[in-house]
Amino acid sequence: MKYKLFDKYIIQGLSLAILICFFAAGRVTAQEMPPRPIEVDFAQNLAFGALYQGTSGGTVTVTTSGLRSATGTIILIGQGYLYNPAIFYVIGNPGTIVHILNGADAILDGDHGGTLTVQLGNTLPGTPLILQVNPPLATQIYLGGTLIVGNPLANPAGSYSGWFSLMFIQE
């Protein structure tokens, strides 16, 4: 009888040791989330508002914070026309590093002839940026730019529109 009790005691002791190891292994952290391709959504156009170009033109700049300024003979006009930076939403895993590269200068075509050039500015936040929020929340990206306006013969009054390109590179 003593022998069987001794065996039973040893088996119970081994079970207790296995349980302790199992609970200790439960404290190990899991693998991090797998990489997820970023998603970029367009939210708002880059707009320069209304202006009077004067005799020789100049530039109009819209900053990432939405401030507008002019150089040369340009006079900025309100008249209810909006001016604002472009806005994009970037969605991805927290910790994802994203680089934003501006494309070539944009050419805007006028509805009465002529073309204007837009030089894309910096983004806010700057690049590279590290995504901080969990999906479906997004990181908001603001993009400003500078509009180059010539004289009235080269750039007749009217509405000008076009497109630009940005490249979002996930690291």
C-alpha positions as a printed NumPy array, in Angstrom:
array([[  0.   ,   0.   ,   0.   ],
       [  2.723,   2.446,   0.78 ],
       [  4.209,   1.943,  -2.618],
       [  0.94 ,   2.833,  -4.433],
       [  0.408,   5.914,  -2.305],
       [  3.954,   7.02 ,  -3.049],
       [  3.344,   6.609,  -6.819],
       [  0.1  ,   8.546,  -6.564],
       [  1.852,  11.33 ,  -4.715],
       [  4.543,  11.582,  -7.411],
       [  1.926,  11.715, -10.203],
       [  0.011,  14.47 ,  -8.43 ],
       [  3.229,  16.403,  -7.946],
       [  4.019,  16.178, -11.66 ],
       [  0.518,  17.425, -12.527],
       [  1.014,  20.424, -10.27 ],
       [  4.396,  21.171, -11.898],
       [  2.872,  20.97 , -15.383],
       [  0.073,  23.373, -14.4  ],
       [  2.607,  25.883, -13.049],
       [  4.543,  25.773, -16.32 ],
       [  1.313,  26.223, -18.289],
       [  0.318,  29.326, -16.34 ],
       [  3.81 ,  30.797, -16.741],
       [  3.643,  30.228, -20.498],
       [  0.315,  32.108, -20.603],
       [  2.156,  35.352, -19.828],
       [  4.089,  35.322, -23.101],
       [  2.927,  38.056, -25.526],
       [  1.382,  37.186, -28.88 ],
       [  2.796,  37.978, -32.289],
       [  2.25 ,  41.592, -33.435],
       [ -0.456,  42.333, -35.98 ],
       [  0.512,  41.415, -39.543],
       [  1.313,  44.309, -41.9  ],
       [ -1.78 ,  45.85 , -43.433],
       [ -1.673,  47.902, -46.628],
       [ -2.544,  51.522, -45.958],
       [ -5.716,  53.032, -47.355],
       [ -5.762,  56.65 , -48.553],
       [ -9.044,  58.5  , -48.959],
       [ -9.46 ,  61.928, -50.564],
       [-11.5  ,  64.393, -48.477],
       [-11.016,  67.961, -49.796],
       [ -9.603,  69.785, -52.85 ],
       [ -6.719,  72.229, -52.747],
       [ -8.389,  75.57 , -53.554],
       [ -6.951,  79.094, -53.929],
       [-10.201,  81.106, -53.899],
       [-10.895,  84.273, -55.92 ],
       [ -8.235,  86.811, -56.875],
       [ -7.47 ,  89.771, -59.1  ],
       [ -4.141,  89.332, -60.849],
       [ -3.291,  92.978, -61.481],
       [ -0.939,  93.926, -64.326],
       [  1.778,  91.334, -63.918],
       [  0.433,  88.527, -61.677],
       [  2.413,  86.827, -58.932],
       [  1.723,  83.913, -56.615],
       [ -1.017,  82.789, -54.221],
       [ -0.07 ,  80.385, -51.426],
       [ -2.407,  78.317, -49.275],
       [ -0.716,  76.752, -46.244],
       [ -1.489,  73.442, -44.572],
       [ -3.337,  75.394, -41.864],
       [ -5.54 ,  77.168, -44.446],
       [ -3.894,  80.598, -44.457],
       [ -3.771,  82.394, -47.828],
       [ -1.239,  85.   , -48.97 ],
       [ -0.232,  86.664, -52.247],
       [  2.823,  88.23 , -53.895],
       [  3.253,  90.515, -56.902],
       [  0.265,  92.516, -58.119],
       [ -2.291,  89.922, -56.987],
       [ -5.168,  91.104, -54.798],
       [ -7.   ,  88.411, -52.84 ],
       [-10.8  ,  88.615, -53.051],
       [-13.383,  86.946, -50.816],
       [-16.633,  86.793, -52.837],
       [-17.602,  83.508, -51.163],
       [-15.05 ,  81.398, -53.036],
       [-13.339,  78.961, -50.682],
       [ -9.621,  78.577, -50.27 ],
       [ -8.254,  75.641, -48.344],
       [ -5.566,  72.957, -48.267],
       [ -6.185,  69.516, -49.709],
       [ -7.072,  66.893, -47.105],
       [ -6.474,  63.139, -47.224],
       [ -7.198,  60.403, -44.678],
       [ -4.66 ,  57.614, -44.194],
       [ -5.777,  54.406, -42.499],
       [ -3.352,  51.691, -41.392],
       [ -1.945,  49.83 , -38.416],
       [ -0.401,  51.945, -35.648],
       [  3.365,  52.133, -36.059],
       [  3.22 ,  52.018, -39.867],
       [  5.689,  54.463, -41.415],
       [  4.367,  56.413, -44.416],
       [  6.357,  58.63 , -46.784],
       [  4.509,  61.168, -48.941],
       [  6.085,  62.277, -52.216],
       [  4.75 ,  65.182, -54.268],
       [  4.239,  64.628, -57.953],
       [  5.215,  67.081, -60.677],
       [  3.813,  70.61 , -60.73 ],
       [  0.133,  70.611, -61.677],
       [ -1.095,  72.459, -64.759],
       [ -4.546,  74.037, -64.47 ],
       [ -6.549,  74.769, -67.621],
       [ -8.708,  77.894, -67.815],
       [-12.254,  77.917, -69.121],
       [-11.339,  80.969, -71.285],
       [ -7.875,  79.748, -72.28 ],
       [ -4.551,  79.995, -70.522],
       [ -2.902,  77.733, -67.984],
       [ -1.718,  78.19 , -64.4  ],
       [  0.895,  76.181, -62.515],
       [  0.532,  74.807, -58.987],
       [  3.602,  73.865, -56.986],
       [  2.649,  71.421, -54.247],
       [  3.799,  72.367, -50.762],
       [  4.564,  70.438, -47.62 ],
       [  2.203,  68.174, -45.743],
       [  1.039,  68.374, -42.149],
       [  2.049,  66.197, -40.438],
       [  5.393,  66.136, -42.215],
       [  6.865,  63.132, -43.937],
       [  7.746,  60.488, -42.999],
       [  4.916,  60.048, -40.53 ],
       [  4.121,  57.209, -38.154],
       [  0.465,  56.21 , -37.954],
       [ -0.781,  56.394, -34.363],
       [ -4.453,  55.347, -34.42 ],
       [ -6.138,  51.981, -34.864],
       [ -8.341,  51.393, -37.91 ],
       [-11.033,  52.408, -38.706],
       [ -9.768,  55.737, -37.314],
       [ -7.651,  57.741, -39.782],
       [ -4.712,  60.135, -39.732],
       [ -5.61 ,  63.417, -41.412],
       [ -3.044,  64.798, -43.887],
       [ -3.129,  68.451, -45.019],
       [ -1.395,  69.603, -48.218],
       [ -0.812,  73.231, -49.204],
       [  0.538,  74.724, -52.406],
       [  1.458,  77.791, -54.433],
       [ -0.397,  78.99 , -57.525],
       [  1.735,  80.839, -60.111],
       [ -0.298,  83.466, -61.98 ],
       [  0.891,  85.379, -65.047],
       [ -0.358,  88.611, -66.597],
       [ -3.952,  88.991, -67.886],
       [ -2.971,  88.123, -71.478],
       [ -1.355,  84.83 , -70.467],
       [ -4.016,  84.004, -67.863],
       [ -7.409,  85.452, -68.785],
       [ -9.975,  85.776, -66.007],
       [-12.076,  82.68 , -65.444],
       [-12.187,  79.376, -63.631],
       [ -9.122,  77.11 , -63.705],
       [ -9.034,  73.46 , -62.759],
       [ -6.752,  70.453, -62.977],
       [ -5.327,  67.632, -60.942],
       [ -2.141,  66.739, -59.088],
       [ -0.57 ,  63.508, -57.895],
       [  0.854,  62.384, -54.578],
       [  2.514,  59.108, -53.77 ],
       [  1.961,  57.474, -50.353],
       [  4.709,  54.908, -49.698],
       [  4.281,  52.427, -46.849],
       [  7.492,  51.285, -45.222]])
